[in-house]
PDB file of C-alpha atoms and ligand atoms in Angstrom:
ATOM      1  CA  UNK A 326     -37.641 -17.420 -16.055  1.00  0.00           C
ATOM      2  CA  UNK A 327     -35.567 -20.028 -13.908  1.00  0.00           C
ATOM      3  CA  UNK A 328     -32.514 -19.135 -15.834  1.00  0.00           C
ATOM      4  CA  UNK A 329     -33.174 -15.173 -14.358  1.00  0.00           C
ATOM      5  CA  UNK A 330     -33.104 -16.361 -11.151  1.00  0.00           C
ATOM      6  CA  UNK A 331     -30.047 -16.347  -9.472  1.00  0.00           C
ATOM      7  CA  UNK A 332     -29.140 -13.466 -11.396  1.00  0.00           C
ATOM      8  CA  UNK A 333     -31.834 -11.228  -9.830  1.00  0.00           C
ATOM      9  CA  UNK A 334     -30.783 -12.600  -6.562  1.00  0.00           C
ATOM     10  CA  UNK A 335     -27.201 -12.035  -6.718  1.00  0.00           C
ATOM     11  CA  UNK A 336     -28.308  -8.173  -8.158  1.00  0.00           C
ATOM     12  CA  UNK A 337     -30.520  -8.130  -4.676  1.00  0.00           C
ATOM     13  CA  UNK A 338     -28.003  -9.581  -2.397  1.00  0.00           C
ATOM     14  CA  UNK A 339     -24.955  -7.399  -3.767  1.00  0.00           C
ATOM     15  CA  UNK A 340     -27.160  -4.641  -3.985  1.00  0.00           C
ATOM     16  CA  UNK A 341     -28.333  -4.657   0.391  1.00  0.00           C
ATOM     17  CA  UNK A 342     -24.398  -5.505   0.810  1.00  0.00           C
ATOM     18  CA  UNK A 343     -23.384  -2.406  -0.942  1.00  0.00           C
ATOM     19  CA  UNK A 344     -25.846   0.000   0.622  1.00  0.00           C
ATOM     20  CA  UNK A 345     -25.640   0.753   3.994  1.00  0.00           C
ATOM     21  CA  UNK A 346     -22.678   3.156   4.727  1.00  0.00           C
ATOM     22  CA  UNK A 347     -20.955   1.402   7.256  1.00  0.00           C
ATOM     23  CA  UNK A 348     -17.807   2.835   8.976  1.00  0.00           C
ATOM     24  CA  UNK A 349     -15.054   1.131   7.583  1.00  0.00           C
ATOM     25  CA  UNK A 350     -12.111   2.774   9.641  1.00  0.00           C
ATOM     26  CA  UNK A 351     -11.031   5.970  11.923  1.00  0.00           C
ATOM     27  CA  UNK A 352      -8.539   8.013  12.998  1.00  0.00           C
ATOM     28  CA  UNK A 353      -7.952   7.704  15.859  1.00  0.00           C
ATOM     29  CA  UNK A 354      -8.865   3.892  15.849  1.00  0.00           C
ATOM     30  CA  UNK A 355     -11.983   3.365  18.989  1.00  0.00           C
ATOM     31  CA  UNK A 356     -10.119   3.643  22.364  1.00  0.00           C
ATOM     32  CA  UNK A 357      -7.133   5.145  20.663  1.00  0.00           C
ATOM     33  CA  UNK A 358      -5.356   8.664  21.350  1.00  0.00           C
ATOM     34  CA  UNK A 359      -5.183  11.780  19.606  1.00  0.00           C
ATOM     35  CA  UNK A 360      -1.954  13.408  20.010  1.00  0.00           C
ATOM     36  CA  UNK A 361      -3.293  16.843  18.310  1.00  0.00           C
ATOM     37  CA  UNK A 362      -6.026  19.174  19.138  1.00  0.00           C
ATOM     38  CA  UNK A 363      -6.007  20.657  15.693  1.00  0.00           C
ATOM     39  CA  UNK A 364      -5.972  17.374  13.872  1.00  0.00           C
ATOM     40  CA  UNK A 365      -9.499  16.248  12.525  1.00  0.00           C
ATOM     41  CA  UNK A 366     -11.210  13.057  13.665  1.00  0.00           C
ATOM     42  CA  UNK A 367     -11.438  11.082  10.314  1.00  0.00           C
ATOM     43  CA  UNK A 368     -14.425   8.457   9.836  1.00  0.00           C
ATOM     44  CA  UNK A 369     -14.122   6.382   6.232  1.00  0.00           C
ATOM     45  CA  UNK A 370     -17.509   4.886   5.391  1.00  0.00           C
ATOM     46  CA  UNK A 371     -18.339   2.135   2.367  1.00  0.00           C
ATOM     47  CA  UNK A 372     -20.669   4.229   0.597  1.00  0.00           C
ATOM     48  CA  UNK A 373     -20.791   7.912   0.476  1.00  0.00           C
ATOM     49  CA  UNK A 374     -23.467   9.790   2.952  1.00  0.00           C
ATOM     50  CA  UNK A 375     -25.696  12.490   2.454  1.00  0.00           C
ATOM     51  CA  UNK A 376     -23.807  15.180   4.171  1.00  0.00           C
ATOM     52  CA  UNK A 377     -27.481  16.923   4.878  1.00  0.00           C
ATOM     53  CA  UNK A 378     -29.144  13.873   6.825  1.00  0.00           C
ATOM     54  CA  UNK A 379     -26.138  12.870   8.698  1.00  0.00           C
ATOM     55  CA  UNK A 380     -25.023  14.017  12.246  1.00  0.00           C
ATOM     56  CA  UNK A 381     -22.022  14.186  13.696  1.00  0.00           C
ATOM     57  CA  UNK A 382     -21.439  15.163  18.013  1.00  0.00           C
ATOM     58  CA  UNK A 383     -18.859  15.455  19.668  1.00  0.00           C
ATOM     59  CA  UNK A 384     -18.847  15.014  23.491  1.00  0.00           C
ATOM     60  CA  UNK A 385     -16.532  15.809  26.065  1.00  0.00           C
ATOM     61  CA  UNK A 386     -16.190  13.489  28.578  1.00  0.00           C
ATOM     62  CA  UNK A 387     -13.306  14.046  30.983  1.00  0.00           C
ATOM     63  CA  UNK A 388     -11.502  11.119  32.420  1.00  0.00           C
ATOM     64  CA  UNK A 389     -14.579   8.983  32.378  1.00  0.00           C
ATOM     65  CA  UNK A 390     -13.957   6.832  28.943  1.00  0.00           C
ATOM     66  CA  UNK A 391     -17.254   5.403  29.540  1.00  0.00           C
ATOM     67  CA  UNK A 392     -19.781   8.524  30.923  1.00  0.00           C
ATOM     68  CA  UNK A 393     -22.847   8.811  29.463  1.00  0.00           C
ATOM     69  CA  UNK A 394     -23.497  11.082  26.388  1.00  0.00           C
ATOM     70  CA  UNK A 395     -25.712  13.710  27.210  1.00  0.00           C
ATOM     71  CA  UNK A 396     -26.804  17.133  26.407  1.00  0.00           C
ATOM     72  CA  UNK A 397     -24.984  18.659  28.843  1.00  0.00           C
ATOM     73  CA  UNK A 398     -21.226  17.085  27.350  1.00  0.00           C
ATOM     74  CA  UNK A 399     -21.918  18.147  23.943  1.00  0.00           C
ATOM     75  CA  UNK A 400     -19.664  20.555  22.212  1.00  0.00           C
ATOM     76  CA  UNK A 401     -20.738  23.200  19.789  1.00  0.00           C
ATOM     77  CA  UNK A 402     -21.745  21.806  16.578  1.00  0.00           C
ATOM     78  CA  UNK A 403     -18.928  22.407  13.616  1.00  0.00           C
ATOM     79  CA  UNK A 404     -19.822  21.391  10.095  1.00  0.00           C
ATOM     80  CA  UNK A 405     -17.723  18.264   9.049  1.00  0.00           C
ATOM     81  CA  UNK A 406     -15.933  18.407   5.997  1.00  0.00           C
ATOM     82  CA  UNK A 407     -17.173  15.397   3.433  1.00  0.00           C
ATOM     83  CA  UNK A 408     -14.717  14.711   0.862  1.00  0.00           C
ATOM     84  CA  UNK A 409     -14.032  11.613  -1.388  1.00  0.00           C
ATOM     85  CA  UNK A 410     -17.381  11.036  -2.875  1.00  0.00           C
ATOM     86  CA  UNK A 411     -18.875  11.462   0.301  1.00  0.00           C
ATOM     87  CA  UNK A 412     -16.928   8.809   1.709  1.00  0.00           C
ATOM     88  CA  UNK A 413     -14.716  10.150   4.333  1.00  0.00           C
ATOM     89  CA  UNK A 414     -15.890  12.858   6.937  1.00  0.00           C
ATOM     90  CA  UNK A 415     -13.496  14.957   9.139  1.00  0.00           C
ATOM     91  CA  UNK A 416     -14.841  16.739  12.197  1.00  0.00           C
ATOM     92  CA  UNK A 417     -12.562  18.999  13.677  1.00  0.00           C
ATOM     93  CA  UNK A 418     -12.544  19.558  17.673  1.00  0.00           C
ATOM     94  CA  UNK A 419     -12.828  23.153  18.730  1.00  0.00           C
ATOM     95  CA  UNK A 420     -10.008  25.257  18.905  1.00  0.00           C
ATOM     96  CA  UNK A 421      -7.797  25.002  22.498  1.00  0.00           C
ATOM     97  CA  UNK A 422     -10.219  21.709  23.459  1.00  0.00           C
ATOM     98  CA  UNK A 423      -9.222  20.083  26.232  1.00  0.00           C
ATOM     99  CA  UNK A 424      -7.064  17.000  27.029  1.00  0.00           C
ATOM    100  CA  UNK A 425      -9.365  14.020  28.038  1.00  0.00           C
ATOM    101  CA  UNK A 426     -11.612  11.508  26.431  1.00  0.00           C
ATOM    102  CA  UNK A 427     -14.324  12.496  23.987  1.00  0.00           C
ATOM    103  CA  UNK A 428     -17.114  10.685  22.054  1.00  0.00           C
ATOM    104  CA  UNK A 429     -17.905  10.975  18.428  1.00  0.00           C
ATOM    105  CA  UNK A 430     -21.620  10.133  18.241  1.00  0.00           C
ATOM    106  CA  UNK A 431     -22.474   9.991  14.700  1.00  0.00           C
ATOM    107  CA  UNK A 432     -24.936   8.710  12.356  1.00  0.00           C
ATOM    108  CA  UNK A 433     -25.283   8.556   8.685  1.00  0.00           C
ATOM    109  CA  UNK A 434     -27.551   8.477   6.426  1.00  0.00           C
ATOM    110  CA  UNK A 435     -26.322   6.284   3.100  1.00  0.00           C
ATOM    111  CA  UNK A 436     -27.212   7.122  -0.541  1.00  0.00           C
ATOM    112  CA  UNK A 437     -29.362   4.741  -0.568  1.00  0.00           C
ATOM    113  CA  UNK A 438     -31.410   5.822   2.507  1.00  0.00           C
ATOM    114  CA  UNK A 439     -30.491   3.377   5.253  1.00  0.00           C
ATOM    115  CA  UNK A 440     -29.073   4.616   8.364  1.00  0.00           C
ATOM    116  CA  UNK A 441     -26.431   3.887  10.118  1.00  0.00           C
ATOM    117  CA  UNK A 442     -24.707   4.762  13.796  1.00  0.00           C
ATOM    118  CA  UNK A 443     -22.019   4.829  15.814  1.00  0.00           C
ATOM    119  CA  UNK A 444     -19.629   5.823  18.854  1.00  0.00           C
ATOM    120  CA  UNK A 445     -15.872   6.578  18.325  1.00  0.00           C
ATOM    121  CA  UNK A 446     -14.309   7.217  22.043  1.00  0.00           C
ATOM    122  CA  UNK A 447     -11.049   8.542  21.670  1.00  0.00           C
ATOM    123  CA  UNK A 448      -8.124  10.733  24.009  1.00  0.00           C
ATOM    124  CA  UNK A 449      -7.006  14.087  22.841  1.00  0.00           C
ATOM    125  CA  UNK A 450      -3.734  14.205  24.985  1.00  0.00           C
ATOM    126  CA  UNK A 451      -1.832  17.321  23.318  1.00  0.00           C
ATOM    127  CA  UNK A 452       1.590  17.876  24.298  1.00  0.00           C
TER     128      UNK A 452
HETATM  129 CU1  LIG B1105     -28.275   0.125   2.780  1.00  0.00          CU
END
């Protein structure tokens, strides 16, 4: 019984470590700038998501970086594409959207059913 012990806690320790989905880069990076309307906003997680329980919104907010999220800023809802085991997630911005800063509110929900959020604030500026 001792012997099991730090076995079953290294299982339970690896195991929390390994399940929440947490965002393990973007493009753009936070802060960064877009240079392309019709290229996707990429978020990598370190688990795969449910594609069903997460949400992803995008808000536009101007040339206020730092505005408040709010009903009124959200874009239309568009269906991210989930690829690589449910690993990487690209939401596209709507077609002719324009220059500014925008806010990628998203949260997922992890195979292993924690949840996890986030903001990405980025700049489309589109030659
Ligand atoms: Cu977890």
């Amino acid at each position: 019984m001792r012997s099991l012990l730090p076995g079953l806690l290294l299982l339970l320790f690896t195991g929390q470590a390994l399940g929440h989905a947490t965002l393990v880069e973007s493009q753009p990076d936070d802060g960064a700038t877009l240079e392309r309307a019709d290229e996707a906003v990429v978020l990598r997680y370190s688990e795969g998501i449910q594609p069903r329980f997460s949400d992803f919104a995008v808000h536009f907010l101007g040339d206020d970086k730092a505005a408040a999220l709010t009903h009124d800023n959200r874009l239309p809802r568009a269906a991210p594409e989930v690829t690589d085991r449910n690993q990487v997630v690209r939401v596209a911005l709507p077609e002719n959207a324009a220059d500014g800063w925008y806010a990628l509110d998203w949260e997922v929900l992890a195979e292993d059913g924690h949840t996890t959020s986030g903001t990405l604030r980025f700049r489309l500026a589109a030659e």
